[in-house]
CSV table of C-alpha atoms in Angstrom, one decimal:
chain,number,residue,atom,x,y,z
A,1,MET,CA,0.0,0.2,-0.1
A,2,ARG,CA,2.8,2.4,0.7
A,3,GLU,CA,4.4,1.6,-2.5
A,4,HIS,CA,0.9,2.0,-4.2
A,5,ILE,CA,0.9,5.9,-2.7
A,6,LYS,CA,4.1,6.8,-3.7
A,7,ASN,CA,3.6,5.7,-6.9
A,8,ASN,CA,0.4,7.6,-7.4
A,9,LEU,CA,2.4,10.8,-5.6
A,10,MET,CA,4.9,10.1,-8.2
A,11,SER,CA,2.6,10.3,-10.8
A,12,PHE,CA,0.7,13.7,-9.8
A,13,PHE,CA,4.1,15.3,-9.9
A,14,ILE,CA,4.6,13.8,-13.5
A,15,ILE,CA,1.6,14.5,-14.4
A,16,VAL,CA,1.7,18.3,-13.3
A,17,THR,CA,4.7,18.9,-14.8
A,18,LEU,CA,3.3,17.2,-18.5
A,19,VAL,CA,0.0,19.3,-18.0
A,20,ASN,CA,2.1,22.4,-18.4
A,21,ILE,CA,3.9,21.4,-21.2
A,22,ALA,CA,0.3,20.5,-22.8
A,23,ILE,CA,-0.8,23.9,-22.0
A,24,PHE,CA,1.6,25.3,-23.3
A,25,ILE,CA,1.7,23.5,-26.7
A,26,CYS,CA,-2.3,24.0,-26.6
A,27,GLY,CA,-1.8,27.6,-25.9
A,28,ILE,CA,0.8,28.4,-28.6
A,29,VAL,CA,-1.3,26.5,-31.5
A,30,LEU,CA,-5.0,27.5,-30.5
A,31,ALA,CA,-4.8,30.7,-28.7
A,32,PRO,CA,-1.3,32.4,-29.3
A,33,ASP,CA,-2.7,35.6,-28.1
A,34,GLU,CA,-5.0,34.6,-24.7
A,35,LYS,CA,-3.6,36.1,-21.6
A,36,LEU,CA,-4.0,34.0,-18.6
A,37,GLY,CA,-4.5,34.9,-15.3
A,38,TYR,CA,-2.9,33.4,-11.7
A,39,THR,CA,-5.5,31.0,-11.5
A,40,ALA,CA,-4.1,29.1,-14.5
A,41,PHE,CA,-1.2,27.8,-12.2
A,42,ILE,CA,-3.7,25.7,-10.7
A,43,VAL,CA,-5.1,24.0,-13.4
A,44,PRO,CA,-2.2,21.7,-13.7
A,45,VAL,CA,-2.4,21.0,-9.7
A,46,ILE,CA,-6.3,20.1,-10.2
A,47,ASP,CA,-5.9,18.1,-13.4
A,48,GLY,CA,-2.8,15.9,-11.5
A,49,LEU,CA,-5.1,15.4,-8.4
A,50,LEU,CA,-7.9,14.3,-10.8
A,51,GLY,CA,-5.9,12.3,-13.0
A,52,VAL,CA,-4.5,9.6,-10.0
A,53,ILE,CA,-8.1,9.5,-8.6
A,54,PRO,CA,-9.3,6.6,-10.7
A,55,GLY,CA,-5.3,5.2,-10.5
A,56,LEU,CA,-6.4,5.3,-6.3
A,57,VAL,CA,-9.4,3.8,-6.6
A,58,MET,CA,-8.5,1.2,-9.2
A,59,TYR,CA,-6.1,-0.3,-6.5
A,60,SER,CA,-6.1,-4.0,-6.4
A,61,LYS,CA,-3.7,-5.8,-3.8
A,62,ARG,CA,-4.4,-8.6,-6.2
A,63,GLU,CA,-1.7,-9.4,-8.9
A,64,LEU,CA,-2.8,-8.8,-12.1
A,65,THR,CA,-2.3,-10.5,-15.4
A,66,VAL,CA,-0.5,-8.6,-18.7
A,67,ARG,CA,-4.1,-9.0,-20.2
A,68,GLN,CA,-5.7,-7.7,-17.0
A,69,MET,CA,-3.5,-5.0,-16.6
A,70,ILE,CA,-4.0,-3.7,-20.5
A,71,VAL,CA,-7.6,-3.6,-19.7
A,72,ARG,CA,-7.5,-1.7,-16.5
A,73,ASP,CA,-5.1,0.8,-18.2
A,74,ILE,CA,-7.6,1.5,-20.7
A,75,ILE,CA,-10.4,1.9,-18.2
A,76,GLN,CA,-8.3,4.1,-16.2
A,77,LEU,CA,-7.5,6.4,-19.6
A,78,LEU,CA,-11.1,6.3,-20.6
A,79,SER,CA,-12.3,7.3,-16.7
A,80,ILE,CA,-9.3,10.2,-16.9
A,81,GLU,CA,-10.6,11.6,-20.4
A,82,LEU,CA,-14.3,11.7,-19.1
A,83,ILE,CA,-13.3,13.2,-15.4
A,84,ILE,CA,-11.3,16.3,-16.8
A,85,LEU,CA,-13.7,16.3,-20.1
A,86,VAL,CA,-16.7,16.8,-17.2
A,87,PHE,CA,-14.0,19.4,-15.1
A,88,THR,CA,-13.5,21.3,-18.5
A,89,PHE,CA,-16.9,21.7,-20.0
A,90,GLY,CA,-19.2,20.4,-17.1
A,91,PHE,CA,-19.8,23.6,-15.5
A,92,SER,CA,-21.3,25.1,-18.3
A,93,GLY,CA,-23.3,21.8,-19.0
A,94,PHE,CA,-21.4,20.9,-22.4
A,95,SER,CA,-23.4,24.0,-24.1
A,96,ASN,CA,-20.9,26.2,-27.0
A,97,VAL,CA,-18.0,23.2,-26.7
A,98,ASP,CA,-15.3,24.2,-29.0
A,99,VAL,CA,-14.5,21.0,-31.2
A,100,SER,CA,-10.8,22.0,-31.7
A,101,LYS,CA,-10.6,22.9,-27.8
A,102,PHE,CA,-12.5,19.3,-26.9
A,103,LEU,CA,-10.2,17.3,-29.2
A,104,ALA,CA,-6.8,19.4,-27.6
A,105,ILE,CA,-7.8,18.2,-24.6
A,106,VAL,CA,-8.7,14.6,-25.4
A,107,LEU,CA,-5.3,14.3,-27.0
A,108,SER,CA,-3.6,16.0,-24.3
A,109,VAL,CA,-4.7,13.6,-21.4
A,110,ALA,CA,-4.3,10.8,-23.8
A,111,PHE,CA,-0.3,12.6,-24.3
A,112,VAL,CA,-0.4,13.1,-20.4
A,113,TYR,CA,-1.0,9.4,-19.7
A,114,VAL,CA,1.5,8.0,-22.4
A,115,GLY,CA,3.9,10.4,-20.9
A,116,VAL,CA,3.6,9.0,-17.4
A,117,VAL,CA,3.7,5.3,-18.6
A,118,VAL,CA,7.0,6.0,-20.3
A,119,ILE,CA,8.5,7.8,-17.5
A,120,MET,CA,7.6,5.7,-14.7
A,121,TYR,CA,8.6,2.4,-17.1
A,122,LEU,CA,12.2,4.7,-17.4
A,123,LEU,CA,12.1,5.1,-13.6
A,124,ASP,CA,12.0,1.6,-13.1
A,125,PHE,CA,14.2,0.6,-15.6
A,126,ARG,CA,17.0,2.6,-13.7
A,127,THR,CA,15.8,0.9,-10.7
A,128,ALA,CA,16.1,-2.4,-12.1
A,129,LYS,CA,19.6,-1.9,-13.3
A,130,LYS,CA,20.6,-0.7,-9.5
A,131,MET,CA,19.2,-3.9,-8.6
A,132,THR,CA,21.0,-6.0,-11.3
A,133,ASP,CA,24.3,-4.2,-10.2
A,134,ASP,CA,23.5,-5.1,-6.5
A,135,LEU,CA,23.0,-9.1,-7.4
A,136,LYS,CA,26.0,-9.2,-9.4
A,137,ALA,CA,28.1,-7.4,-6.6
A,138,PHE,CA,26.1,-9.9,-4.2
A,139,GLN,CA,26.8,-12.9,-6.6
A,140,LYS,CA,30.9,-11.9,-6.7
A,141,SER,CA,30.6,-12.2,-3.2
A,142,ASN,CA,29.2,-15.7,-2.2
A,143,ASN,CA,31.5,-17.2,-5.2
B,16,MET,CA,9.1,-35.2,21.8
B,17,GLU,CA,12.1,-34.9,24.2
B,18,ILE,CA,15.2,-33.2,22.1
B,19,LYS,CA,18.8,-33.6,23.4
B,20,VAL,CA,21.5,-31.7,22.5
B,21,ARG,CA,25.0,-33.4,23.0
B,22,LYS,CA,28.3,-31.7,22.5
B,23,ILE,CA,31.3,-33.9,20.7
B,24,GLY,CA,34.4,-33.4,19.7
B,25,GLY,CA,36.2,-31.8,17.4
B,26,GLN,CA,37.2,-34.9,15.5
B,27,GLU,CA,34.1,-36.4,15.5
B,28,GLN,CA,31.7,-35.9,12.4
B,29,GLU,CA,28.4,-34.5,13.7
B,30,TYR,CA,25.4,-36.6,13.7
B,31,ILE,CA,21.6,-36.5,14.3
B,32,GLU,CA,19.6,-39.2,15.3
B,33,ILE,CA,16.2,-39.4,15.9
B,34,GLY,CA,14.6,-42.6,18.1
B,35,CYS,CA,11.3,-42.8,16.5
B,36,HIS,CA,8.3,-45.7,17.4
B,37,ALA,CA,7.8,-45.6,13.5
B,38,GLU,CA,9.3,-43.4,10.8
B,39,ASP,CA,5.7,-41.2,10.3
B,40,ALA,CA,5.3,-38.0,8.5
B,41,ARG,CA,6.6,-35.9,11.0
B,42,VAL,CA,10.1,-38.2,11.3
B,43,LYS,CA,10.3,-37.7,7.4
B,44,SER,CA,9.4,-33.8,7.5
B,45,ILE,CA,11.8,-33.6,10.2
B,46,VAL,CA,14.6,-35.7,7.7
B,47,ARG,CA,14.3,-33.5,5.0
B,48,PHE,CA,14.1,-30.5,7.3
B,49,VAL,CA,18.0,-31.2,8.3
B,50,LYS,CA,18.6,-32.1,4.7
B,51,GLY,CA,18.0,-28.8,3.4
B,52,LEU,CA,20.0,-27.3,6.4
B,53,ASP,CA,23.0,-29.8,5.1
B,54,GLY,CA,22.9,-28.7,1.6
B,55,SER,CA,20.2,-30.8,-0.1
B,56,VAL,CA,16.9,-31.4,-1.0
B,57,SER,CA,14.8,-34.4,-1.7
B,58,GLY,CA,12.6,-34.0,-4.4
B,59,SER,CA,10.3,-36.8,-6.5
B,60,LYS,CA,10.2,-37.2,-9.9
B,61,GLY,CA,8.1,-40.3,-11.3
B,62,GLU,CA,8.2,-43.1,-8.4
B,63,HIS,CA,12.3,-41.9,-7.8
B,64,ILE,CA,13.2,-39.6,-5.3
B,65,TYR,CA,16.5,-37.9,-5.8
B,66,GLU,CA,18.7,-35.4,-3.4
B,67,ILE,CA,19.4,-32.2,-4.6
B,68,PRO,CA,21.5,-30.0,-4.1
B,69,VAL,CA,20.7,-26.1,-2.7
B,70,VAL,CA,23.4,-24.4,-5.3
B,71,ASP,CA,21.5,-26.5,-8.2
B,72,ILE,CA,17.9,-25.4,-7.3
B,73,PHE,CA,17.2,-22.2,-9.4
B,74,TYR,CA,13.8,-21.6,-7.7
B,75,ILE,CA,10.9,-23.4,-5.9
B,76,GLU,CA,7.3,-22.5,-6.8
B,77,SER,CA,4.1,-23.5,-4.9
B,78,VAL,CA,1.0,-24.3,-7.4
B,79,ASP,CA,-2.3,-25.7,-5.6
B,80,ASP,CA,-1.0,-27.2,-2.7
B,81,HIS,CA,1.8,-29.1,-4.3
B,82,THR,CA,5.6,-27.7,-4.2
B,83,PHE,CA,7.9,-28.0,-7.0
B,84,ILE,CA,12.0,-27.5,-7.4
B,85,TYR,CA,13.2,-26.2,-10.7
B,86,THR,CA,16.8,-26.8,-11.9
B,87,TYR,CA,18.7,-26.0,-14.7
B,88,LYS,CA,16.2,-28.1,-17.1
B,89,ASP,CA,14.3,-30.4,-14.7
B,90,SER,CA,11.6,-30.0,-12.0
B,91,PHE,CA,10.8,-32.5,-8.7
B,92,GLU,CA,7.6,-32.6,-6.5
B,93,THR,CA,8.4,-32.4,-2.9
B,94,ASN,CA,6.6,-32.4,0.2
B,95,LEU,CA,8.0,-29.7,1.8
B,96,LYS,CA,5.7,-26.1,2.0
B,97,LEU,CA,7.4,-23.1,0.8
B,98,TYR,CA,7.4,-21.4,4.0
B,99,GLU,CA,9.5,-24.3,5.4
B,100,PHE,CA,11.9,-23.5,1.9
B,101,GLU,CA,11.8,-20.1,3.1
B,102,GLU,CA,13.3,-20.9,6.6
B,103,ILE,CA,16.0,-23.5,5.2
B,104,LEU,CA,17.3,-21.8,2.9
B,105,LYS,CA,17.1,-17.6,4.1
B,106,GLU,CA,21.0,-17.9,4.7
B,107,LYS,CA,21.7,-19.8,1.4
B,108,GLY,CA,21.1,-16.8,-0.6
B,109,TYR,CA,17.3,-17.6,-1.2
B,110,LEU,CA,14.8,-14.9,-1.1
B,111,ARG,CA,11.0,-15.1,-1.7
B,112,ILE,CA,10.1,-12.8,-4.5
B,113,SER,CA,5.9,-13.4,-4.7
B,114,LYS,CA,3.6,-15.3,-3.0
B,115,SER,CA,4.6,-18.5,-4.4
B,116,VAL,CA,8.1,-18.4,-5.6
B,117,ILE,CA,11.0,-18.4,-4.0
B,118,LEU,CA,14.4,-17.7,-6.0
B,119,ASN,CA,18.2,-18.7,-5.5
B,120,LEU,CA,19.6,-15.3,-5.9
B,121,MET,CA,22.7,-16.7,-7.4
B,122,LYS,CA,20.7,-18.2,-10.4
B,123,VAL,CA,19.5,-14.5,-12.1
B,124,ASP,CA,21.4,-13.4,-15.1
B,125,SER,CA,19.5,-9.7,-15.1
B,126,ILE,CA,16.7,-7.6,-13.6
B,127,LYS,CA,14.3,-5.9,-16.5
B,128,PRO,CA,11.1,-4.0,-15.2
B,129,ALA,CA,7.9,-5.4,-16.0
B,130,LEU,CA,4.3,-3.5,-16.1
B,131,ASN,CA,2.7,-2.7,-12.8
B,132,GLY,CA,5.7,-2.1,-10.7
B,133,ARG,CA,6.9,-5.4,-10.9
B,134,PHE,CA,10.4,-7.1,-12.1
B,135,LEU,CA,11.4,-9.8,-14.2
B,136,CYS,CA,14.3,-11.9,-13.0
B,137,LYS,CA,15.9,-13.7,-16.1
B,138,LEU,CA,17.8,-16.6,-15.1
B,139,THR,CA,21.2,-18.1,-16.4
B,140,ASN,CA,18.8,-20.7,-17.9
B,141,GLY,CA,17.0,-18.4,-19.8
B,142,GLU,CA,13.6,-18.8,-17.7
B,143,ASP,CA,11.7,-15.7,-16.7
B,144,VAL,CA,10.6,-15.3,-13.3
B,145,ILE,CA,8.4,-12.1,-11.8
B,146,ILE,CA,9.0,-10.4,-8.2
B,147,SER,CA,5.4,-9.2,-7.4
B,148,ARG,CA,4.9,-5.4,-6.3
B,149,LYS,CA,4.8,-6.4,-2.8
B,150,TYR,CA,8.6,-8.1,-2.7
B,151,VAL,CA,9.9,-5.4,-4.7
B,152,ALA,CA,11.1,-3.1,-1.6
B,153,GLU,CA,12.1,-6.4,0.4
B,154,PHE,CA,13.7,-7.6,-2.5
B,155,ARG,CA,15.8,-4.3,-3.1
B,156,GLU,CA,16.6,-3.6,0.4
B,157,PHE,CA,18.0,-7.2,0.7
B,158,ILE,CA,20.2,-7.2,-2.2
B,159,SER,CA,21.8,-3.8,-1.7
B,160,ARG,CA,22.6,-4.6,1.8
B,161,ARG,CA,24.4,-8.0,0.8
B,162,ALA,CA,25.7,-6.4,-1.8
B,163,GLY,CA,28.0,-3.9,0.3
B,164,ALA,CA,28.4,-6.4,2.8
């Protein structure tokens, strides 16, 4: 459970960083002249919190098979898409939804999700390399 | 059962003798346990029983209440439970890596990340075994401590 919370905390900070990048890219492309207020700074943090909720809710103590994990990841991505879209357009009742903005958000969420998976994998890869090095040292000392 | 421990001289060979009315399951279990401490374990394959040196074991797996010992290319069934192996082999470079597997660390070639916070151990015989999430922290702590020792 402790590992799970640690992983989600790490995911949160990665999401916040990637959302900042996504806002920057979408802003440059879709609304380069728009000026943002101070509230814009809190959006990545809120998105980060919303983004980790499905992961926290869908935590399973069971060891999942690869297929189960892929299915869970797809459900998780769809849940995050839904949560972020409701958060963005839900307050206005989904009226006057700008299609380009809608698509930009859908793609950004997917980009952030894939980014988090890739970064977490790279961190695990570094951990695995350290474990292999420690293991070789252990084997050498026991030979 | 009364237990007697008697010190003997350095030139005599150490031994264990069990006085029993019948060589029942309890006695056999004690014998297997002691053999394990001494560097080998008994495993059966078909109708034959083999003594398997602890250093030749790659991993031990529990499947549906049965325990199997895996060597380079063979597998044997054993009557010992996984927790008993854990007790016997903990000082011999073996470590629990999931609910059902105890791994001989000397037989691991490399470690790679698997999905969902798990890690995959590639063994020197080409087989793969998974370190489950629950055991990753303990595994890391154990090898980093022993690597520095």
